[in-house]
mmCIF file with all atom_site columns, C-alpha atoms and ligand atoms in Angstrom:
data_model
loop_
_atom_site.group_PDB
_atom_site.id
_atom_site.type_symbol
_atom_site.label_atom_id
_atom_site.label_alt_id
_atom_site.label_comp_id
_atom_site.label_asym_id
_atom_site.label_entity_id
_atom_site.label_seq_id
_atom_site.pdbx_PDB_ins_code
_atom_site.Cartn_x
_atom_site.Cartn_y
_atom_site.Cartn_z
_atom_site.occupancy
_atom_site.B_iso_or_equiv
_atom_site.pdbx_formal_charge
_atom_site.auth_seq_id
_atom_site.auth_comp_id
_atom_site.auth_asym_id
_atom_site.auth_atom_id
_atom_site.pdbx_PDB_model_num
ATOM   1   C CA  . MET A 1 1   ? -8.077  11.873  -20.420 1.00 91.00 ? 1   MET A CA  1
ATOM   2   C CA  . THR A 1 2   ? -5.489  11.153  -17.779 1.00 94.00 ? 2   THR A CA  1
ATOM   3   C CA  . ARG A 1 3   ? -6.004  7.675   -16.332 1.00 98.00 ? 3   ARG A CA  1
ATOM   4   C CA  . ARG A 1 4   ? -5.320  8.107   -12.641 1.00 98.00 ? 4   ARG A CA  1
ATOM   5   C CA  . ALA A 1 5   ? -5.308  5.313   -10.077 1.00 98.00 ? 5   ALA A CA  1
ATOM   6   C CA  . ILE A 1 6   ? -5.188  5.474   -6.300  1.00 98.00 ? 6   ILE A CA  1
ATOM   7   C CA  . TYR A 1 7   ? -3.299  2.740   -4.470  1.00 98.00 ? 7   TYR A CA  1
ATOM   8   C CA  . PRO A 1 8   ? -4.475  3.087   -0.856  1.00 98.00 ? 8   PRO A CA  1
ATOM   9   C CA  . GLY A 1 9   ? -3.192  1.403   2.281   1.00 97.00 ? 9   GLY A CA  1
ATOM   10  C CA  . SER A 1 10  ? -1.377  1.850   5.555   1.00 96.00 ? 10  SER A CA  1
ATOM   11  C CA  . PHE A 1 11  ? 2.059   0.823   4.218   1.00 97.00 ? 11  PHE A CA  1
ATOM   12  C CA  . ASP A 1 12  ? 3.475   0.317   7.723   1.00 96.00 ? 12  ASP A CA  1
ATOM   13  C CA  . PRO A 1 13  ? 5.942   -0.546  6.332   1.00 97.00 ? 13  PRO A CA  1
ATOM   14  C CA  . LEU A 1 14  ? 6.113   -0.776  2.542   1.00 98.00 ? 14  LEU A CA  1
ATOM   15  C CA  . THR A 1 15  ? 6.934   -4.350  1.476   1.00 97.00 ? 15  THR A CA  1
ATOM   16  C CA  . ASN A 1 16  ? 8.301   -5.733  -1.774  1.00 97.00 ? 16  ASN A CA  1
ATOM   17  C CA  . GLY A 1 17  ? 4.758   -6.962  -2.444  1.00 97.00 ? 17  GLY A CA  1
ATOM   18  C CA  . HIS A 1 18  ? 3.512   -3.348  -2.331  1.00 98.00 ? 18  HIS A CA  1
ATOM   19  C CA  . LEU A 1 19  ? 6.393   -2.292  -4.580  1.00 97.00 ? 19  LEU A CA  1
ATOM   20  C CA  . ASP A 1 20  ? 5.478   -4.980  -7.077  1.00 97.00 ? 20  ASP A CA  1
ATOM   21  C CA  . ILE A 1 21  ? 1.866   -3.701  -7.197  1.00 97.00 ? 21  ILE A CA  1
ATOM   22  C CA  . ILE A 1 22  ? 3.108   -0.109  -7.583  1.00 98.00 ? 22  ILE A CA  1
ATOM   23  C CA  . GLU A 1 23  ? 5.287   -1.152  -10.531 1.00 98.00 ? 23  GLU A CA  1
ATOM   24  C CA  . ARG A 1 24  ? 2.412   -2.980  -12.247 1.00 98.00 ? 24  ARG A CA  1
ATOM   25  C CA  . SER A 1 25  ? 0.079   -0.020  -11.648 1.00 98.00 ? 25  SER A CA  1
ATOM   26  C CA  . ALA A 1 26  ? 2.625   2.485   -12.986 1.00 98.00 ? 26  ALA A CA  1
ATOM   27  C CA  . LYS A 1 27  ? 2.665   0.553   -16.271 1.00 98.00 ? 27  LYS A CA  1
ATOM   28  C CA  . LEU A 1 28  ? -1.124  0.381   -16.535 1.00 98.00 ? 28  LEU A CA  1
ATOM   29  C CA  . PHE A 1 29  ? -2.082  3.943   -15.607 1.00 98.00 ? 29  PHE A CA  1
ATOM   30  C CA  . ASP A 1 30  ? -0.884  7.421   -16.560 1.00 98.00 ? 30  ASP A CA  1
ATOM   31  C CA  . GLU A 1 31  ? -0.626  8.426   -12.913 1.00 98.00 ? 31  GLU A CA  1
ATOM   32  C CA  . VAL A 1 32  ? -0.614  6.466   -9.681  1.00 98.00 ? 32  VAL A CA  1
ATOM   33  C CA  . VAL A 1 33  ? -1.152  8.005   -6.269  1.00 98.00 ? 33  VAL A CA  1
ATOM   34  C CA  . VAL A 1 34  ? 0.062   5.884   -3.377  1.00 98.00 ? 34  VAL A CA  1
ATOM   35  C CA  . ALA A 1 35  ? -2.324  7.080   -0.669  1.00 98.00 ? 35  ALA A CA  1
ATOM   36  C CA  . ILE A 1 36  ? -1.444  6.487   2.968   1.00 98.00 ? 36  ILE A CA  1
ATOM   37  C CA  . LEU A 1 37  ? -4.376  6.315   5.361   1.00 96.00 ? 37  LEU A CA  1
ATOM   38  C CA  . LEU A 1 38  ? -4.046  8.856   8.186   1.00 95.00 ? 38  LEU A CA  1
ATOM   39  C CA  . ASN A 1 39  ? -5.270  8.071   11.714  1.00 81.00 ? 39  ASN A CA  1
ATOM   40  C CA  . PHE A 1 40  ? -5.009  4.377   11.268  1.00 70.00 ? 40  PHE A CA  1
ATOM   41  C CA  . GLN A 1 41  ? -5.969  3.011   14.700  1.00 69.00 ? 41  GLN A CA  1
ATOM   42  C CA  . LYS A 1 42  ? -3.206  0.540   15.488  1.00 72.00 ? 42  LYS A CA  1
ATOM   43  C CA  . GLN A 1 43  ? 0.017   1.871   16.960  1.00 87.00 ? 43  GLN A CA  1
ATOM   44  C CA  . PRO A 1 44  ? 2.102   2.303   13.797  1.00 93.00 ? 44  PRO A CA  1
ATOM   45  C CA  . MET A 1 45  ? 5.780   1.386   13.593  1.00 95.00 ? 45  MET A CA  1
ATOM   46  C CA  . PHE A 1 46  ? 6.497   4.379   11.352  1.00 95.00 ? 46  PHE A CA  1
ATOM   47  C CA  . SER A 1 47  ? 4.994   7.848   11.401  1.00 95.00 ? 47  SER A CA  1
ATOM   48  C CA  . VAL A 1 48  ? 3.121   8.917   8.288   1.00 96.00 ? 48  VAL A CA  1
ATOM   49  C CA  . GLN A 1 49  ? 5.988   11.281  7.432   1.00 97.00 ? 49  GLN A CA  1
ATOM   50  C CA  . GLU A 1 50  ? 8.523   8.447   7.688   1.00 97.00 ? 50  GLU A CA  1
ATOM   51  C CA  . ARG A 1 51  ? 6.367   6.228   5.477   1.00 97.00 ? 51  ARG A CA  1
ATOM   52  C CA  . ILE A 1 52  ? 6.007   8.992   2.868   1.00 98.00 ? 52  ILE A CA  1
ATOM   53  C CA  . GLU A 1 53  ? 9.782   9.519   2.789   1.00 98.00 ? 53  GLU A CA  1
ATOM   54  C CA  . MET A 1 54  ? 10.589  5.816   2.483   1.00 98.00 ? 54  MET A CA  1
ATOM   55  C CA  . ILE A 1 55  ? 8.105   5.261   -0.333  1.00 98.00 ? 55  ILE A CA  1
ATOM   56  C CA  . GLN A 1 56  ? 9.360   8.331   -2.195  1.00 98.00 ? 56  GLN A CA  1
ATOM   57  C CA  . ALA A 1 57  ? 12.940  7.140   -1.790  1.00 98.00 ? 57  ALA A CA  1
ATOM   58  C CA  . VAL A 1 58  ? 12.406  3.638   -3.148  1.00 98.00 ? 58  VAL A CA  1
ATOM   59  C CA  . VAL A 1 59  ? 9.820   4.142   -5.903  1.00 97.00 ? 59  VAL A CA  1
ATOM   60  C CA  . PRO A 1 60  ? 11.647  4.997   -9.135  1.00 94.00 ? 60  PRO A CA  1
ATOM   61  C CA  . TYR A 1 61  ? 8.661   5.715   -11.405 1.00 97.00 ? 61  TYR A CA  1
ATOM   62  C CA  . HIS A 1 62  ? 8.080   9.284   -12.573 1.00 97.00 ? 62  HIS A CA  1
ATOM   63  C CA  . ASN A 1 63  ? 4.287   8.807   -12.751 1.00 98.00 ? 63  ASN A CA  1
ATOM   64  C CA  . VAL A 1 64  ? 3.894   7.732   -9.120  1.00 98.00 ? 64  VAL A CA  1
ATOM   65  C CA  . ARG A 1 65  ? 3.407   10.173  -6.256  1.00 98.00 ? 65  ARG A CA  1
ATOM   66  C CA  . VAL A 1 66  ? 2.766   9.691   -2.571  1.00 98.00 ? 66  VAL A CA  1
ATOM   67  C CA  . ASP A 1 67  ? -0.038  11.389  -0.648  1.00 98.00 ? 67  ASP A CA  1
ATOM   68  C CA  . THR A 1 68  ? -2.136  10.910  2.485   1.00 98.00 ? 68  THR A CA  1
ATOM   69  C CA  . PHE A 1 69  ? -5.877  10.721  2.971   1.00 98.00 ? 69  PHE A CA  1
ATOM   70  C CA  . ASP A 1 70  ? -8.454  10.743  5.697   1.00 96.00 ? 70  ASP A CA  1
ATOM   71  C CA  . GLY A 1 71  ? -12.139 9.853   5.688   1.00 96.00 ? 71  GLY A CA  1
ATOM   72  C CA  . LEU A 1 72  ? -13.742 7.807   2.949   1.00 97.00 ? 72  LEU A CA  1
ATOM   73  C CA  . LEU A 1 73  ? -11.475 6.489   0.234   1.00 98.00 ? 73  LEU A CA  1
ATOM   74  C CA  . VAL A 1 74  ? -14.067 7.160   -2.482  1.00 98.00 ? 74  VAL A CA  1
ATOM   75  C CA  . HIS A 1 75  ? -14.274 10.825  -1.460  1.00 98.00 ? 75  HIS A CA  1
ATOM   76  C CA  . TYR A 1 76  ? -10.514 11.096  -1.718  1.00 98.00 ? 76  TYR A CA  1
ATOM   77  C CA  . ALA A 1 77  ? -10.514 9.325   -5.106  1.00 98.00 ? 77  ALA A CA  1
ATOM   78  C CA  . LEU A 1 78  ? -13.124 11.777  -6.441  1.00 98.00 ? 78  LEU A CA  1
ATOM   79  C CA  . GLU A 1 79  ? -11.161 14.722  -5.115  1.00 98.00 ? 79  GLU A CA  1
ATOM   80  C CA  . GLN A 1 80  ? -8.079  13.390  -6.915  1.00 98.00 ? 80  GLN A CA  1
ATOM   81  C CA  . GLN A 1 81  ? -10.104 12.863  -10.105 1.00 98.00 ? 81  GLN A CA  1
ATOM   82  C CA  . ALA A 1 82  ? -9.086  9.217   -10.154 1.00 98.00 ? 82  ALA A CA  1
ATOM   83  C CA  . GLN A 1 83  ? -11.133 6.632   -12.023 1.00 98.00 ? 83  GLN A CA  1
ATOM   84  C CA  . VAL A 1 84  ? -9.610  3.587   -10.390 1.00 98.00 ? 84  VAL A CA  1
ATOM   85  C CA  . MET A 1 85  ? -8.593  2.264   -6.996  1.00 98.00 ? 85  MET A CA  1
ATOM   86  C CA  . VAL A 1 86  ? -5.998  -0.492  -7.025  1.00 98.00 ? 86  VAL A CA  1
ATOM   87  C CA  . ARG A 1 87  ? -5.797  -3.245  -4.416  1.00 98.00 ? 87  ARG A CA  1
ATOM   88  C CA  . GLY A 1 88  ? -3.336  -6.103  -4.329  1.00 97.00 ? 88  GLY A CA  1
ATOM   89  C CA  . ILE A 1 89  ? -4.778  -9.507  -3.582  1.00 95.00 ? 89  ILE A CA  1
ATOM   90  C CA  . ARG A 1 90  ? -2.692  -12.434 -2.465  1.00 92.00 ? 90  ARG A CA  1
ATOM   91  C CA  . ALA A 1 91  ? -4.649  -15.540 -1.588  1.00 86.00 ? 91  ALA A CA  1
ATOM   92  C CA  . ILE A 1 92  ? -8.351  -16.361 -1.761  1.00 85.00 ? 92  ILE A CA  1
ATOM   93  C CA  . SER A 1 93  ? -8.526  -15.357 1.896   1.00 84.00 ? 93  SER A CA  1
ATOM   94  C CA  . ASP A 1 94  ? -7.947  -11.705 0.925   1.00 90.00 ? 94  ASP A CA  1
ATOM   95  C CA  . TYR A 1 95  ? -10.710 -11.842 -1.621  1.00 93.00 ? 95  TYR A CA  1
ATOM   96  C CA  . GLU A 1 96  ? -13.668 -11.866 0.740   1.00 93.00 ? 96  GLU A CA  1
ATOM   97  C CA  . TYR A 1 97  ? -12.668 -8.719  2.605   1.00 94.00 ? 97  TYR A CA  1
ATOM   98  C CA  . GLU A 1 98  ? -11.511 -7.009  -0.573  1.00 96.00 ? 98  GLU A CA  1
ATOM   99  C CA  . LEU A 1 99  ? -14.754 -7.871  -2.360  1.00 97.00 ? 99  LEU A CA  1
ATOM   100 C CA  . GLN A 1 100 ? -16.742 -6.394  0.530   1.00 97.00 ? 100 GLN A CA  1
ATOM   101 C CA  . MET A 1 101 ? -14.734 -3.185  0.391   1.00 98.00 ? 101 MET A CA  1
ATOM   102 C CA  . ALA A 1 102 ? -14.904 -2.964  -3.389  1.00 98.00 ? 102 ALA A CA  1
ATOM   103 C CA  . LEU A 1 103 ? -18.678 -3.458  -3.436  1.00 98.00 ? 103 LEU A CA  1
ATOM   104 C CA  . MET A 1 104 ? -19.262 -0.993  -0.605  1.00 98.00 ? 104 MET A CA  1
ATOM   105 C CA  . ASN A 1 105 ? -17.050 1.527   -2.379  1.00 98.00 ? 105 ASN A CA  1
ATOM   106 C CA  . ARG A 1 106 ? -18.952 0.944   -5.614  1.00 98.00 ? 106 ARG A CA  1
ATOM   107 C CA  . ARG A 1 107 ? -22.242 1.493   -3.832  1.00 98.00 ? 107 ARG A CA  1
ATOM   108 C CA  . LEU A 1 108 ? -20.909 4.712   -2.335  1.00 98.00 ? 108 LEU A CA  1
ATOM   109 C CA  . GLU A 1 109 ? -19.456 5.885   -5.642  1.00 98.00 ? 109 GLU A CA  1
ATOM   110 C CA  . PRO A 1 110 ? -20.433 3.916   -8.765  1.00 98.00 ? 110 PRO A CA  1
ATOM   111 C CA  . THR A 1 111 ? -18.154 5.909   -11.079 1.00 97.00 ? 111 THR A CA  1
ATOM   112 C CA  . ILE A 1 112 ? -14.967 4.571   -9.503  1.00 98.00 ? 112 ILE A CA  1
ATOM   113 C CA  . GLU A 1 113 ? -13.758 1.061   -10.257 1.00 98.00 ? 113 GLU A CA  1
ATOM   114 C CA  . THR A 1 114 ? -11.667 -1.148  -8.004  1.00 98.00 ? 114 THR A CA  1
ATOM   115 C CA  . VAL A 1 115 ? -9.003  -3.086  -9.872  1.00 98.00 ? 115 VAL A CA  1
ATOM   116 C CA  . PHE A 1 116 ? -7.360  -6.085  -8.206  1.00 97.00 ? 116 PHE A CA  1
ATOM   117 C CA  . LEU A 1 117 ? -3.780  -6.861  -9.117  1.00 97.00 ? 117 LEU A CA  1
ATOM   118 C CA  . MET A 1 118 ? -1.741  -9.888  -8.124  1.00 95.00 ? 118 MET A CA  1
ATOM   119 C CA  . ALA A 1 119 ? 1.838   -9.403  -7.002  1.00 93.00 ? 119 ALA A CA  1
ATOM   120 C CA  . SER A 1 120 ? 4.473   -11.872 -8.099  1.00 93.00 ? 120 SER A CA  1
ATOM   121 C CA  . GLU A 1 121 ? 3.970   -15.229 -6.365  1.00 92.00 ? 121 GLU A CA  1
ATOM   122 C CA  . GLU A 1 122 ? 7.249   -14.865 -4.456  1.00 93.00 ? 122 GLU A CA  1
ATOM   123 C CA  . TYR A 1 123 ? 5.541   -12.088 -2.456  1.00 94.00 ? 123 TYR A CA  1
ATOM   124 C CA  . SER A 1 124 ? 2.138   -13.709 -2.207  1.00 90.00 ? 124 SER A CA  1
ATOM   125 C CA  . TYR A 1 125 ? 2.476   -14.472 1.504   1.00 92.00 ? 125 TYR A CA  1
ATOM   126 C CA  . LEU A 1 126 ? 3.858   -11.082 2.553   1.00 95.00 ? 126 LEU A CA  1
ATOM   127 C CA  . SER A 1 127 ? 2.083   -8.603  4.767   1.00 96.00 ? 127 SER A CA  1
ATOM   128 C CA  . SER A 1 128 ? 3.319   -5.621  6.769   1.00 96.00 ? 128 SER A CA  1
ATOM   129 C CA  . ARG A 1 129 ? 1.977   -7.303  9.904   1.00 95.00 ? 129 ARG A CA  1
ATOM   130 C CA  . LEU A 1 130 ? 3.988   -10.492 9.349   1.00 96.00 ? 130 LEU A CA  1
ATOM   131 C CA  . ILE A 1 131 ? 7.109   -8.530  8.424   1.00 97.00 ? 131 ILE A CA  1
ATOM   132 C CA  . LYS A 1 132 ? 6.919   -6.637  11.742  1.00 96.00 ? 132 LYS A CA  1
ATOM   133 C CA  . GLU A 1 133 ? 6.280   -9.809  13.718  1.00 96.00 ? 133 GLU A CA  1
ATOM   134 C CA  . VAL A 1 134 ? 9.200   -11.696 12.162  1.00 97.00 ? 134 VAL A CA  1
ATOM   135 C CA  . PHE A 1 135 ? 11.461  -8.675  12.603  1.00 97.00 ? 135 PHE A CA  1
ATOM   136 C CA  . HIS A 1 136 ? 10.527  -8.205  16.277  1.00 95.00 ? 136 HIS A CA  1
ATOM   137 C CA  . LEU A 1 137 ? 11.205  -11.892 16.905  1.00 96.00 ? 137 LEU A CA  1
ATOM   138 C CA  . ASN A 1 138 ? 14.669  -11.561 15.342  1.00 95.00 ? 138 ASN A CA  1
ATOM   139 C CA  . GLY A 1 139 ? 13.922  -13.316 12.059  1.00 96.00 ? 139 GLY A CA  1
ATOM   140 C CA  . THR A 1 140 ? 15.447  -12.106 8.834   1.00 96.00 ? 140 THR A CA  1
ATOM   141 C CA  . ILE A 1 141 ? 13.335  -9.959  6.514   1.00 97.00 ? 141 ILE A CA  1
ATOM   142 C CA  . THR A 1 142 ? 16.059  -9.381  3.921   1.00 97.00 ? 142 THR A CA  1
ATOM   143 C CA  . GLY A 1 143 ? 14.613  -9.520  0.419   1.00 96.00 ? 143 GLY A CA  1
ATOM   144 C CA  . LEU A 1 144 ? 11.042  -9.065  1.664   1.00 97.00 ? 144 LEU A CA  1
ATOM   145 C CA  . VAL A 1 145 ? 11.151  -5.295  2.072   1.00 98.00 ? 145 VAL A CA  1
ATOM   146 C CA  . PRO A 1 146 ? 13.284  -2.680  0.277   1.00 98.00 ? 146 PRO A CA  1
ATOM   147 C CA  . GLU A 1 147 ? 16.784  -2.337  1.799   1.00 98.00 ? 147 GLU A CA  1
ATOM   148 C CA  . LEU A 1 148 ? 16.003  1.171   3.016   1.00 98.00 ? 148 LEU A CA  1
ATOM   149 C CA  . VAL A 1 149 ? 12.950  -0.094  4.902   1.00 98.00 ? 149 VAL A CA  1
ATOM   150 C CA  . GLU A 1 150 ? 14.979  -2.857  6.548   1.00 97.00 ? 150 GLU A CA  1
ATOM   151 C CA  . GLN A 1 151 ? 17.618  -0.323  7.531   1.00 97.00 ? 151 GLN A CA  1
ATOM   152 C CA  . ARG A 1 152 ? 15.010  2.052   9.035   1.00 97.00 ? 152 ARG A CA  1
ATOM   153 C CA  . MET A 1 153 ? 13.439  -0.840  10.947  1.00 97.00 ? 153 MET A CA  1
ATOM   154 C CA  . LYS A 1 154 ? 16.822  -1.714  12.432  1.00 96.00 ? 154 LYS A CA  1
ATOM   155 C CA  . GLU A 1 155 ? 17.394  1.933   13.384  1.00 95.00 ? 155 GLU A CA  1
ATOM   156 C CA  . LYS A 1 156 ? 14.016  1.977   15.147  1.00 90.00 ? 156 LYS A CA  1
ATOM   157 C CA  . SER A 1 157 ? 14.903  -1.072  17.150  1.00 87.00 ? 157 SER A CA  1
ATOM   158 C CA  . GLY A 1 158 ? 18.227  0.386   18.324  1.00 81.00 ? 158 GLY A CA  1
ATOM   159 C CA  . GLY A 1 159 ? 20.561  -0.608  15.514  1.00 60.00 ? 159 GLY A CA  1
ATOM   160 C CA  . LYS A 1 160 ? 20.032  -4.316  15.953  1.00 54.00 ? 160 LYS A CA  1
ATOM   161 C CA  . SER A 1 161 ? 21.267  -6.266  12.963  1.00 49.00 ? 161 SER A CA  1
ATOM   162 C CA  . PHE A 1 162 ? 20.889  -9.888  12.039  1.00 47.00 ? 162 PHE A CA  1
HETATM 163 O O1  . LIG B 2 .   ? -3.926  -2.155  2.975   1.00 56.65 ? 1   LIG B O1  1
HETATM 164 P P1  . LIG B 2 .   ? -4.717  -1.774  4.186   1.00 56.65 ? 1   LIG B P1  1
HETATM 165 O O2  . LIG B 2 .   ? -3.843  -1.228  5.255   1.00 56.65 ? 1   LIG B O2  1
HETATM 166 O O3  . LIG B 2 .   ? -5.567  -2.905  4.639   1.00 56.65 ? 1   LIG B O3  1
HETATM 167 O O4  . LIG B 2 .   ? -5.692  -0.578  3.707   1.00 56.65 ? 1   LIG B O4  1
HETATM 168 C C1  . LIG B 2 .   ? -7.021  -0.475  4.052   1.00 56.65 ? 1   LIG B C1  1
HETATM 169 C C2  . LIG B 2 .   ? -7.655  0.804   3.429   1.00 56.65 ? 1   LIG B C2  1
HETATM 170 C C3  . LIG B 2 .   ? -6.847  2.036   3.762   1.00 56.65 ? 1   LIG B C3  1
HETATM 171 C C4  . LIG B 2 .   ? -7.722  0.665   1.915   1.00 56.65 ? 1   LIG B C4  1
HETATM 172 C C5  . LIG B 2 .   ? -9.099  0.916   3.971   1.00 56.65 ? 1   LIG B C5  1
HETATM 173 O O5  . LIG B 2 .   ? -9.075  0.786   5.354   1.00 56.65 ? 1   LIG B O5  1
HETATM 174 C C6  . LIG B 2 .   ? -9.789  2.226   3.607   1.00 56.65 ? 1   LIG B C6  1
HETATM 175 O O6  . LIG B 2 .   ? -10.120 2.467   2.463   1.00 56.65 ? 1   LIG B O6  1
HETATM 176 N N1  . LIG B 2 .   ? -10.006 3.109   4.606   1.00 56.65 ? 1   LIG B N1  1
HETATM 177 C C7  . LIG B 2 .   ? -10.603 4.403   4.400   1.00 56.65 ? 1   LIG B C7  1
HETATM 178 C C8  . LIG B 2 .   ? -12.006 4.489   4.986   1.00 56.65 ? 1   LIG B C8  1
HETATM 179 C C9  . LIG B 2 .   ? -13.027 3.966   4.011   1.00 56.65 ? 1   LIG B C9  1
HETATM 180 O O7  . LIG B 2 .   ? -13.190 4.426   2.898   1.00 56.65 ? 1   LIG B O7  1
HETATM 181 N N2  . LIG B 2 .   ? -13.780 2.944   4.467   1.00 56.65 ? 1   LIG B N2  1
HETATM 182 C C10 . LIG B 2 .   ? -14.794 2.282   3.706   1.00 56.65 ? 1   LIG B C10 1
HETATM 183 C C11 . LIG B 2 .   ? -14.187 1.146   2.877   1.00 56.65 ? 1   LIG B C11 1
HETATM 184 S S1  . LIG B 2 .   ? -15.461 0.169   2.200   1.00 56.65 ? 1   LIG B S1  1
#
């Protein structure tokens, strides 16, 4: 049986913390689907198409593909014939929300397990939201996101470089 895991999120943008989780997942499962949530309410920095392209460009693992989903995550996971959903957790503060989601998802679909992975501690404080905030306030984000992502962020903001 092919062990397939979904790694869902908004990835706006992909950070080195996400990449770390993707790498760990690619080693654990036969196939990993990085699934970008469509229609995510906040005004995104990158379009879904841009996010797909960036993730595809920086993820070097042959067993990882990028897709999009809408509606309930468990419905998408079933449709993809995945057994597992992967979530990265950083600090204890993530745990409460993640536990709620995992238990609700389990109630909705008991056959699918949520697996929590921890990124390397050097990325344990990273979030896409903080990356965008620091970037917009002219702080350096070098080393926190893939180079391509940093470059695309600078292009978006009119070629500003730090
Ligand atoms: O990493 P993010 O951006 O916080 O991802 C959140 C995501 C996409 C995993 C979550 O919002 C989600 O699963 N949305 C799909 C709708 C759904 O299934 N909701 C019920 C979750 S209990």
